[in-house]
Structure formats: C-alpha cells, structure tokens
PDB file of C-alpha atoms in Angstrom:
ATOM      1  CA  UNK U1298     126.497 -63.869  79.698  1.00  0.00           C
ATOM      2  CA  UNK U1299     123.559 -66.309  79.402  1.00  0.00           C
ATOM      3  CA  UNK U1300     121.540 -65.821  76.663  1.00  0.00           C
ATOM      4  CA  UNK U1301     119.368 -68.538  77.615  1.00  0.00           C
ATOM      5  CA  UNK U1302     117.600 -67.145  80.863  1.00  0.00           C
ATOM      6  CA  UNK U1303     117.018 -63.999  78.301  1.00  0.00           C
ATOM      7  CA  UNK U1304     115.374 -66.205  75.574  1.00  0.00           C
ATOM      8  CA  UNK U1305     118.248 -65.018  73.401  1.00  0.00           C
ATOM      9  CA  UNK U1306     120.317 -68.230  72.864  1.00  0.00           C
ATOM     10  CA  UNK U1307     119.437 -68.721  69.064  1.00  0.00           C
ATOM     11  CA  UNK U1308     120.452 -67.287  65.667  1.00  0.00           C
ATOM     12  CA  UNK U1309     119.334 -65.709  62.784  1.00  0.00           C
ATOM     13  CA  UNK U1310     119.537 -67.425  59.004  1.00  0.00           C
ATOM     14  CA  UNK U1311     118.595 -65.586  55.585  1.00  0.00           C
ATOM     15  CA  UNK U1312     117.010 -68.280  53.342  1.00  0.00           C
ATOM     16  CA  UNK U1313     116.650 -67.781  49.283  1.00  0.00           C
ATOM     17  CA  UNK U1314     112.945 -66.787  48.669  1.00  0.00           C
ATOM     18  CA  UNK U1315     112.020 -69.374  45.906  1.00  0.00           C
ATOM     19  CA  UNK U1316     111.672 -67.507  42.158  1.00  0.00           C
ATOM     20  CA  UNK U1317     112.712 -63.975  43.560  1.00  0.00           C
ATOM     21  CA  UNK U1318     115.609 -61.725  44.737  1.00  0.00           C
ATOM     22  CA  UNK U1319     114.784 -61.549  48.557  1.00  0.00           C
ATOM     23  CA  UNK U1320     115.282 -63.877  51.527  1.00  0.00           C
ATOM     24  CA  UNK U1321     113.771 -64.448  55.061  1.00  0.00           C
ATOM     25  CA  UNK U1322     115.249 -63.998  57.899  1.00  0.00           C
ATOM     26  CA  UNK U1323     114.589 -67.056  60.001  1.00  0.00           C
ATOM     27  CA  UNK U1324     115.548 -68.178  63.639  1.00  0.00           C
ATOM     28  CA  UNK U1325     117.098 -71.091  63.602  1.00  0.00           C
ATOM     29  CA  UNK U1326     115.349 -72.467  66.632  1.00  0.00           C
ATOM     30  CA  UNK U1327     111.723 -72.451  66.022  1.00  0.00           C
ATOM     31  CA  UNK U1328     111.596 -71.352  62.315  1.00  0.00           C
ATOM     32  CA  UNK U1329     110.061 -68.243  62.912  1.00  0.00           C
ATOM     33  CA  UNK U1330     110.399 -65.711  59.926  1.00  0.00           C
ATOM     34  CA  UNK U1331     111.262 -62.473  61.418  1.00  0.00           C
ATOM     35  CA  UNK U1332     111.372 -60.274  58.307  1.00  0.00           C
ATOM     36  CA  UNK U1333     113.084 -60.401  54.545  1.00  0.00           C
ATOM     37  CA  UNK U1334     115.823 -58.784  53.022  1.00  0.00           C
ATOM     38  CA  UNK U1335     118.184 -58.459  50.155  1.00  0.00           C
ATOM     39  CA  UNK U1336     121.731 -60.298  50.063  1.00  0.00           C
ATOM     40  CA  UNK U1337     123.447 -56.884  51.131  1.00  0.00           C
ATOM     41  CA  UNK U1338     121.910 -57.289  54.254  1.00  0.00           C
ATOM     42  CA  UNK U1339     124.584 -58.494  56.787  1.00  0.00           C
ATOM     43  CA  UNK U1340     123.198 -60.293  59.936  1.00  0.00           C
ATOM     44  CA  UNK U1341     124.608 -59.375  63.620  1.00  0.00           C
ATOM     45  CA  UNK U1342     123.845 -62.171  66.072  1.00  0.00           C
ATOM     46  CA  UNK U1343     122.537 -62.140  69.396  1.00  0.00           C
ATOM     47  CA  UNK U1344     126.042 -62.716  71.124  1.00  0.00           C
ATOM     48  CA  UNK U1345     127.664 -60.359  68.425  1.00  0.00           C
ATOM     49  CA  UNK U1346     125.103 -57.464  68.755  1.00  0.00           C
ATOM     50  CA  UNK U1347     125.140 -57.461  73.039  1.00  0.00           C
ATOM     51  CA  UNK U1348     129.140 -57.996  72.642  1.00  0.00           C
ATOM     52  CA  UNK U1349     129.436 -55.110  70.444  1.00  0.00           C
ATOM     53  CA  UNK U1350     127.156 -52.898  72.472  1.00  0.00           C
ATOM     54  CA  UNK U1351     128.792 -53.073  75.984  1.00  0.00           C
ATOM     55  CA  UNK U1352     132.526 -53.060  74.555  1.00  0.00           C
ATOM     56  CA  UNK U1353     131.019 -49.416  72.373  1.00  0.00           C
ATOM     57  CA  UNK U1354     129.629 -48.124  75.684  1.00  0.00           C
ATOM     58  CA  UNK U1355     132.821 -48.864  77.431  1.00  0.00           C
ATOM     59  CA  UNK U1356     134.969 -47.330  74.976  1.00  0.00           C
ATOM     60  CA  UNK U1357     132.291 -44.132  75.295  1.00  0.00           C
ATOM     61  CA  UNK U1358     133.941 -43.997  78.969  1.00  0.00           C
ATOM     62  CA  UNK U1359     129.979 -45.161  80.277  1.00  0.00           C
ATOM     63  CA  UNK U1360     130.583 -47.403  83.859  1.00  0.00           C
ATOM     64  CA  UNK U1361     128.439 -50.204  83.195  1.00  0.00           C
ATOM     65  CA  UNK U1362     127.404 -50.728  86.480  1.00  0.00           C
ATOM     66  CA  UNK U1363     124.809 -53.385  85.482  1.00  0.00           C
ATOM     67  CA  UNK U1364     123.185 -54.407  82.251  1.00  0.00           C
ATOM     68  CA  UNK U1365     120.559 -56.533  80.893  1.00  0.00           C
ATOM     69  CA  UNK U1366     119.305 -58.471  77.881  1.00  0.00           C
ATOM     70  CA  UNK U1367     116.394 -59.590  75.854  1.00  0.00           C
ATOM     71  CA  UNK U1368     113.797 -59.553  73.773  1.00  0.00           C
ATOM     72  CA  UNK U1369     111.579 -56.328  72.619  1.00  0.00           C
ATOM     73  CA  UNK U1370     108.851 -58.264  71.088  1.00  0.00           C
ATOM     74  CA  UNK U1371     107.647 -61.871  72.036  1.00  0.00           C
ATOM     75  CA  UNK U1372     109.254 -63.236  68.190  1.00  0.00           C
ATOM     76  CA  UNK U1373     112.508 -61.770  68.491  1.00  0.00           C
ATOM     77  CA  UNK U1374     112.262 -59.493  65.681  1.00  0.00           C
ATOM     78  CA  UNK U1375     113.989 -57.067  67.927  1.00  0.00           C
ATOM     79  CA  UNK U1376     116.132 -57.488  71.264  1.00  0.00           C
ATOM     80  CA  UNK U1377     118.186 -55.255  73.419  1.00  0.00           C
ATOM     81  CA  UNK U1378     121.022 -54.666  75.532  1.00  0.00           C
ATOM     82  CA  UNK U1379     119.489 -51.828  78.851  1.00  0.00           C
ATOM     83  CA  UNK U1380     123.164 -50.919  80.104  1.00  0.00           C
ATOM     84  CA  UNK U1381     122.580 -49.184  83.737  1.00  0.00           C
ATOM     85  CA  UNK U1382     125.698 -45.893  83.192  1.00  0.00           C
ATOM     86  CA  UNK U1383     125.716 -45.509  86.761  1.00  0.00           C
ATOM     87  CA  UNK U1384     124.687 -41.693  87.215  1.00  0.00           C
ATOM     88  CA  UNK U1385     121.823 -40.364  89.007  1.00  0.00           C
ATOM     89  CA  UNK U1386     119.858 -37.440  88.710  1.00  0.00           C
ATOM     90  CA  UNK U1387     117.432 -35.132  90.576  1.00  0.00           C
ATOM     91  CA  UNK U1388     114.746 -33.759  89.294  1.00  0.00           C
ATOM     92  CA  UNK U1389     112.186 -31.724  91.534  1.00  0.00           C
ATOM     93  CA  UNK U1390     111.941 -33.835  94.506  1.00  0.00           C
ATOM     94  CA  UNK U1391     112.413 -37.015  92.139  1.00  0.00           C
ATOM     95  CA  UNK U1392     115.599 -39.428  92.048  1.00  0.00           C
ATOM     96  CA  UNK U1393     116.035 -40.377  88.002  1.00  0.00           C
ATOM     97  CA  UNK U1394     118.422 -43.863  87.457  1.00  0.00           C
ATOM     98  CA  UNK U1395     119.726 -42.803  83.670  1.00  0.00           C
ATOM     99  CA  UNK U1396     120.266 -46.024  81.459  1.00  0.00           C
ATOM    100  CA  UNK U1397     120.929 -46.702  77.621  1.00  0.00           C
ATOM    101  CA  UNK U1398     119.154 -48.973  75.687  1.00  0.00           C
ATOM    102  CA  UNK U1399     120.822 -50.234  72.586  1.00  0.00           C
ATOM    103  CA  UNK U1400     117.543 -51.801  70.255  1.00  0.00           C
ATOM    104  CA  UNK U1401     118.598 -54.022  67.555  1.00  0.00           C
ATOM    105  CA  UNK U1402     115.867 -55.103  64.402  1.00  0.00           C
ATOM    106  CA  UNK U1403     116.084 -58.833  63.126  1.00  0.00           C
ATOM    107  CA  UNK U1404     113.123 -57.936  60.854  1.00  0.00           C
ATOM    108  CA  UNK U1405     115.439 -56.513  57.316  1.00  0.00           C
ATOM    109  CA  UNK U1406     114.865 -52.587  58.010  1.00  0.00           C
ATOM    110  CA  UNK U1407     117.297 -50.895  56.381  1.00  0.00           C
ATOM    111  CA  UNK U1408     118.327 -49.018  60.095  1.00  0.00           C
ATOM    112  CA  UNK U1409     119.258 -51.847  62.262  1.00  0.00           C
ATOM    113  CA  UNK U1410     120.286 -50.170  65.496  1.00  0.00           C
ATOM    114  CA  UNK U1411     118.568 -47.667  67.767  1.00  0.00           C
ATOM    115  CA  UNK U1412     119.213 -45.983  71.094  1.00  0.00           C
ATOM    116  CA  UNK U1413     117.287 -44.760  74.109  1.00  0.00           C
ATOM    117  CA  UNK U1414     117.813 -43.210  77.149  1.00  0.00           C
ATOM    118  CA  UNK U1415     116.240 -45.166  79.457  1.00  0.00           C
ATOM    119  CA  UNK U1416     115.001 -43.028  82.570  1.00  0.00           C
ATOM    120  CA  UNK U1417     113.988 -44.860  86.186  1.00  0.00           C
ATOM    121  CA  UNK U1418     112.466 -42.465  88.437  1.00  0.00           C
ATOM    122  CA  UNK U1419     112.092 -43.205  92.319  1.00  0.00           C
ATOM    123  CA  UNK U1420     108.553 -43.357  92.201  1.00  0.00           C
ATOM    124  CA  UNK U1421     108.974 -46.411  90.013  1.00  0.00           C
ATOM    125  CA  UNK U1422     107.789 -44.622  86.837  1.00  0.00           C
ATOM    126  CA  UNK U1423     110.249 -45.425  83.665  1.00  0.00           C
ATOM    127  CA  UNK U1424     110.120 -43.450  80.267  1.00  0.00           C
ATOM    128  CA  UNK U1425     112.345 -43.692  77.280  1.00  0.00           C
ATOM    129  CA  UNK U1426     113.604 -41.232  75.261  1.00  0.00           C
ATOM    130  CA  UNK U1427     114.720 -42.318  71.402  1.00  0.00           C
ATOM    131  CA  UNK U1428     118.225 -40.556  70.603  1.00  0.00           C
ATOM    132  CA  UNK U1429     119.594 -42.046  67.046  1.00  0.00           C
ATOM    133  CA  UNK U1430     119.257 -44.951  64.424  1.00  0.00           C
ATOM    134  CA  UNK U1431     122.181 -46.561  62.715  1.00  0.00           C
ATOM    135  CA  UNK U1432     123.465 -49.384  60.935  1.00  0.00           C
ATOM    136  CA  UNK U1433     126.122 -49.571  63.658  1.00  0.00           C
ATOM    137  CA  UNK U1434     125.831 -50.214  66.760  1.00  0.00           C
ATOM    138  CA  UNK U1435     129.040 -47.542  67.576  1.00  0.00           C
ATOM    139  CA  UNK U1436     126.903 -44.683  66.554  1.00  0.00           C
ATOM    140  CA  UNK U1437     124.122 -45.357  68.612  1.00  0.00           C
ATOM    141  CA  UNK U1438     125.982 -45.974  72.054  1.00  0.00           C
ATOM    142  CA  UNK U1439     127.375 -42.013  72.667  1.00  0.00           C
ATOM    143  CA  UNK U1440     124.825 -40.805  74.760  1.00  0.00           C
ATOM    144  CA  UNK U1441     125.499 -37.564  73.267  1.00  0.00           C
ATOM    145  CA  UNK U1442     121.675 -35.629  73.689  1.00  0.00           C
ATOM    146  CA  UNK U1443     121.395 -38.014  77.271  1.00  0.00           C
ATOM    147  CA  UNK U1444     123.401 -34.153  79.109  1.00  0.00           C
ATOM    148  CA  UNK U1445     120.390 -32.205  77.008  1.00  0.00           C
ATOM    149  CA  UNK U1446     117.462 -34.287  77.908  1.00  0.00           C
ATOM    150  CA  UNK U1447     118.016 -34.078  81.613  1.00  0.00           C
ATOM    151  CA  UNK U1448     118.848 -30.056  81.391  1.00  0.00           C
ATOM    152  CA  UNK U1449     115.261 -29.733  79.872  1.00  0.00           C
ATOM    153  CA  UNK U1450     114.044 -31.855  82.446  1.00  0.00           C
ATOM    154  CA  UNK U1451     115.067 -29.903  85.065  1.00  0.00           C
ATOM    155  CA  UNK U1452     114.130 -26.643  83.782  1.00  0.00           C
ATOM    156  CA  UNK U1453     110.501 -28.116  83.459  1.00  0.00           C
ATOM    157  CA  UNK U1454     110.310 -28.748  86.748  1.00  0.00           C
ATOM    158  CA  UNK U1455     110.723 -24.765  87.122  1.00  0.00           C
ATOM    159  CA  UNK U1456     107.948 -23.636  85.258  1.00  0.00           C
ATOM    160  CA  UNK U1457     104.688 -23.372  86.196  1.00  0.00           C
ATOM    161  CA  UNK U1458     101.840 -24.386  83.623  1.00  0.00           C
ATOM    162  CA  UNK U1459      98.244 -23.085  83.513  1.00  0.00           C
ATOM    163  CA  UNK U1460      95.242 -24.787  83.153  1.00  0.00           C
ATOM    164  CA  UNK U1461      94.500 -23.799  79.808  1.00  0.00           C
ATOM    165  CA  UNK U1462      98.058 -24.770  78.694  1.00  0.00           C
ATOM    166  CA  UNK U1463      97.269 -28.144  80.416  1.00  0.00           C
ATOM    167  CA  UNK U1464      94.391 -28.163  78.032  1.00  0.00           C
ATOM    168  CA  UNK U1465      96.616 -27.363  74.730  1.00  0.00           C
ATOM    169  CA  UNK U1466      99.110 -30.273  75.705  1.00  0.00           C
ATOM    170  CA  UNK U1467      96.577 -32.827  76.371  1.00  0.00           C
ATOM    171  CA  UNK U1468      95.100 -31.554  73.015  1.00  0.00           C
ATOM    172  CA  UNK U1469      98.051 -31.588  71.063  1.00  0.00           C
ATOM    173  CA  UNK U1470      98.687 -35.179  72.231  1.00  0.00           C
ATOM    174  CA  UNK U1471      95.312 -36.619  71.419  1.00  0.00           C
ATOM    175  CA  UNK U1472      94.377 -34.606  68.569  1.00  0.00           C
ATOM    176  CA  UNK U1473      97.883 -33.413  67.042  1.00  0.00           C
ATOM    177  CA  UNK U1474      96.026 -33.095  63.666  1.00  0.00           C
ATOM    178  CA  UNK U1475      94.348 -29.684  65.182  1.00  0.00           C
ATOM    179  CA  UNK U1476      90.847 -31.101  63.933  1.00  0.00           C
ATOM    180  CA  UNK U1477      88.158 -28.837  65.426  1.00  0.00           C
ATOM    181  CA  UNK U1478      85.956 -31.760  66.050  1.00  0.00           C
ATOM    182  CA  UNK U1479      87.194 -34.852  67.357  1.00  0.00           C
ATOM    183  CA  UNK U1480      85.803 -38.234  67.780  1.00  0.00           C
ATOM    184  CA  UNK U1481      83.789 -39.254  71.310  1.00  0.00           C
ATOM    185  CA  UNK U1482      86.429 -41.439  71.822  1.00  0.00           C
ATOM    186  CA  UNK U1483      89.089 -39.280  71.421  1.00  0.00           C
ATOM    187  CA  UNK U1484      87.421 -36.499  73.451  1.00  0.00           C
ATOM    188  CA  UNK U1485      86.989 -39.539  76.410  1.00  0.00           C
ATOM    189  CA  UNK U1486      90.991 -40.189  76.287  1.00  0.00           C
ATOM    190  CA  UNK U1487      91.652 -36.488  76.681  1.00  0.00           C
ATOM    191  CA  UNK U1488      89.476 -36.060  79.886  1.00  0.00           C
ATOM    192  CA  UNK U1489      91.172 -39.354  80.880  1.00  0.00           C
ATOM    193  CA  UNK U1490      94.958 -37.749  80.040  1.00  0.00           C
ATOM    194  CA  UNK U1491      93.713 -34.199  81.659  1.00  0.00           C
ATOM    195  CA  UNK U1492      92.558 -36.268  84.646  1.00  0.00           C
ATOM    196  CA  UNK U1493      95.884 -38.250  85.127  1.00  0.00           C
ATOM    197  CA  UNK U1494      97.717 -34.738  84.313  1.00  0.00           C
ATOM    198  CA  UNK U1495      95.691 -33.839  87.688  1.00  0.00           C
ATOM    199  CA  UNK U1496      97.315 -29.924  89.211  1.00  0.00           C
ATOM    200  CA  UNK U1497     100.642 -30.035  88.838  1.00  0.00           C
ATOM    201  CA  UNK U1498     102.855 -28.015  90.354  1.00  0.00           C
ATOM    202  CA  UNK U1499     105.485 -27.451  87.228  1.00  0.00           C
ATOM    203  CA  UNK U1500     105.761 -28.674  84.256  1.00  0.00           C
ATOM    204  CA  UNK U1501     107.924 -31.847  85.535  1.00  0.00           C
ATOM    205  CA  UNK U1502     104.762 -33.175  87.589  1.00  0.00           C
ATOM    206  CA  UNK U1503     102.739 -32.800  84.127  1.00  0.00           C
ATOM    207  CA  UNK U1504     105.289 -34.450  81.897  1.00  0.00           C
ATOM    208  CA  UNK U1505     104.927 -37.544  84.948  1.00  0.00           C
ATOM    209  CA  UNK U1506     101.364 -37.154  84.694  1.00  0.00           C
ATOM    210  CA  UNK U1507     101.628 -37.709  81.121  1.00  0.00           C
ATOM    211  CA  UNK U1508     104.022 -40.666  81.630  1.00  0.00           C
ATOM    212  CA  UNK U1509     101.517 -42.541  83.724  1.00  0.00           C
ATOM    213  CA  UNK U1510      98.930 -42.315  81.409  1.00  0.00           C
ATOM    214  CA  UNK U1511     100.760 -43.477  79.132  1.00  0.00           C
ATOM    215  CA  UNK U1512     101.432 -46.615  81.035  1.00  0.00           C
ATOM    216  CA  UNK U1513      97.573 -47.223  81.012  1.00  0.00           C
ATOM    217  CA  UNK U1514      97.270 -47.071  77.180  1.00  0.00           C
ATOM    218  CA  UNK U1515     100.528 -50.146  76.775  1.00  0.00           C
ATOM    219  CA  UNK U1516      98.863 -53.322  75.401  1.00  0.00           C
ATOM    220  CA  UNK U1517      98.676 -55.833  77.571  1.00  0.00           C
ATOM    221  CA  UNK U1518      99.602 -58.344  74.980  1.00  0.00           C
ATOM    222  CA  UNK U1519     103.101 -57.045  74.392  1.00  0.00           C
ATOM    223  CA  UNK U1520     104.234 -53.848  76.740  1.00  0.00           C
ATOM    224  CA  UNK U1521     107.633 -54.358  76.568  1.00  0.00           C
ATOM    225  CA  UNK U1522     107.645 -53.700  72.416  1.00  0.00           C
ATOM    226  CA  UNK U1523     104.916 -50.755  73.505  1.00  0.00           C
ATOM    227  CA  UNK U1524     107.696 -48.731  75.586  1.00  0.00           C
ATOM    228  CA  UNK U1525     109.731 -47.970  72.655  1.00  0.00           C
ATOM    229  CA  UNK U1526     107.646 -48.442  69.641  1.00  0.00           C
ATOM    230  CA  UNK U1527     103.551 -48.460  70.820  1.00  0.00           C
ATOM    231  CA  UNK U1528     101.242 -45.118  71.159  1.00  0.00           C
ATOM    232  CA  UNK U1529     102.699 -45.049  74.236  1.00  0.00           C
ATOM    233  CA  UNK U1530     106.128 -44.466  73.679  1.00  0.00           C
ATOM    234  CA  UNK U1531     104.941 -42.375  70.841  1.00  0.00           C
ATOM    235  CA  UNK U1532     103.250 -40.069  73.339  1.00  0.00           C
ATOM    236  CA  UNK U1533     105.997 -39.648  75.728  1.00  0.00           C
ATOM    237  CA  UNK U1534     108.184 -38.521  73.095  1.00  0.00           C
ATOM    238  CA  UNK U1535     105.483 -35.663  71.555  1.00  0.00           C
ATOM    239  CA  UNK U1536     105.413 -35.073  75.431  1.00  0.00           C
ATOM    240  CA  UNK U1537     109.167 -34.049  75.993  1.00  0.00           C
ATOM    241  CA  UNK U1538     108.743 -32.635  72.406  1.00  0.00           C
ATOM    242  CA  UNK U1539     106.323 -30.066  72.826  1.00  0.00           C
ATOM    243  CA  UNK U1540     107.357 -28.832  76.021  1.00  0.00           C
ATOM    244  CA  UNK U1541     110.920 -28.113  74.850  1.00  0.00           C
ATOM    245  CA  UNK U1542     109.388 -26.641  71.723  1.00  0.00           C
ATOM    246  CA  UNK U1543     106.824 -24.645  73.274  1.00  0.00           C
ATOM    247  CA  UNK U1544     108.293 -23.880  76.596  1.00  0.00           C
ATOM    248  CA  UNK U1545     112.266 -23.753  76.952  1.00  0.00           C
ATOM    249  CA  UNK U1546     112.904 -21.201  74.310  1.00  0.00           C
TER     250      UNK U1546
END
C-alpha cells in the first residue's frame, strides 16, 4: 500500500486554537489547516481509514478485486478508498463495472464517513450514487441499497419517456424551485441538458444523457471533489431521484 504515489503519505494533527475551545486540524506535512474541531473529535489517519475500509468490505463478503486511493480535493480535506467488488451488470445494451467508494472528511464535520456506489459503464461514462454517512467507517461499507439501485436501473431502461416528460425532468433539474420564470441563463442550461438528453429510447438512455451533461458542468479546477460533492454530482442524484419517484411506482 503506497500512500505516497496517492499523495496520501502524511497525517493529520489537532492544534489548541489560542484563547478558545476549538482546534485545527492540520497536516503535518505542509501545514495546511483542513478544518477545526472540538477535543471529542477523534482523528482516523490515512493508513488507519484505507485499512479499516478494505478489512469492513471484506468482512461484508465484497471480493476486492482491485482498489484505489487518494485524495477528493487537491488539500486533503477529504480522501478515499474506490474498492472495485468485482460484479458486473447489464443494463440495456450497456456493461456497468459496480464499485464502492468509502469518502472520509479531515475537515471536523460531525459525519466523517460516506459511501457511494461507484458505477463504470462501457461507454466510459462513470456516475456515483451517495448511499449513507457515518462516524464509522463499518456502517458505510454494506452496500446494502447497491441490489436496489441497479433494479431501478434496469427497469428504466424499460420505459419509454415522452417528450414532454423529457421537458419536466430537464425542468425539475434546472429549476427544482418550480419558479414560473427563470433566469436566461438558466433557460440556456436547460436547452443545453434537453439537447444532451437528445431522443432516447427509455428512460436509461435519458438518465446517460443526463450523466454526460453533467460531466460538462464539473469544474475544471477540481473534478474529482465535483463527482461526489459539485452541481454535478448533485444533479445525478435528483436524476436517479426523480425517476424512481416519478416513474417506478
């Protein structure tokens, strides 16, 4: 395990905050403050957090075919462990590579630990879907919903959708408000997200169409942090949402 090559070979220090109650959480390599926190706040290390995550999987009876390591965000504030489980599924005409990814927060937040399932389809699309947030690494690592998500999947790619319901999703995606009048600039991203929607066949080739739009809107300045925490990974999820909601009743 070489944390290293995945810029993870440092650790985390809490430091008294002069005249007050709180302390920073600072790497010990470069000084950086990552976030603050009271003294109930227990650190996990790098090495003790990726440790921790592959023995839970393992003990969840996941093959860990592969894994790997790293950083979410360029400071470190949060890192994870992607752990490849080894199954495959089809959807439509599409393979899907099903992962976990374990995302643990440096920064002092009260929940320290959350999951994703981590989807890689053949086309070379990837979308994450957020599962739970704990304090403990155990309780994020089941995989319990991961059976669910790709059931609904499958069913989407089933069901036809309309062009007027393609116009309600992108809708409720841009403007989920419901305001009757929305900005230029909103109204611009919408014919953009209807455009990358294009005429899908079911609704699985409109929830991709959604996923590769949202790959357009990920910063360019950090997209790693922007596939589970950015607008992007915020629209995926409202996605997969709505369609369950709305659709698989």
């Amino acid at each position: 395990m070489n944390l290293s090559n995945a810029g993870l070979n440092w650790k985390v220090k809490k430091v008294p905050i002069p005249d007050t109650s709180y302390f920073n959480l600072i790497r010990d390599d470069n000084g950086y403050v990552l976030g603050n926190c009271t003294s109930k706040y227990q650190i996990m290390q790098n090495i003790d957090f990726i440790k921790q995550s592959l023995s839970s999987a393992f003990e969840n009876k996941f093959t860990i075919s592969d894994y790997s390591i790293g950083k979410v965000d360029k400071t470190g504030r949060s890192v994870f462990v992607k752990i490849n489980t080894g199954k495959t599924h089809k959807v439509d005409q599409d393979k899907i590579q099903e992962n976990i990814t374990i995302v643990h927060h440096h920064d002092g937040r009260p929940i320290m630990n959350q999951s994703f399932c981590t989807y890689e389809i053949s086309s070379g699309l990837k979308f994450n879907i957020g599962m739970l947030a704990s304090k403990e690494v155990g309780e994020v690592t089941c995989l319990k919903c991961s059976v669910d998500i790709i059931n609904s999947l499958k069913k989407f790619s089933g069901l036809s959708i309309t062009e007027s319901q393609i116009e309600q999703f992108a809708n409720h995606l841009i403007n989920p408000e419901g305001n009757p009048n929305i900005s230029t600039k909103k109204a611009i991203f919408k014919e953009k997200l209807i455009a990358s929607i294009g005429s899908p066949q079911n609704m699985w080739e409109a929830f991709k169409g959604v996923i590769n739009y949202a790959e357009s809107i990920k910063t360019s300045k950090d997209r790693h942090a922007s596939m589970y925490t950015g607008s992007s990974a915020k629209m995926i999820e409202s996605a997969f949402s709505y369609l369950n909601k709305n659709f698989l009743k």
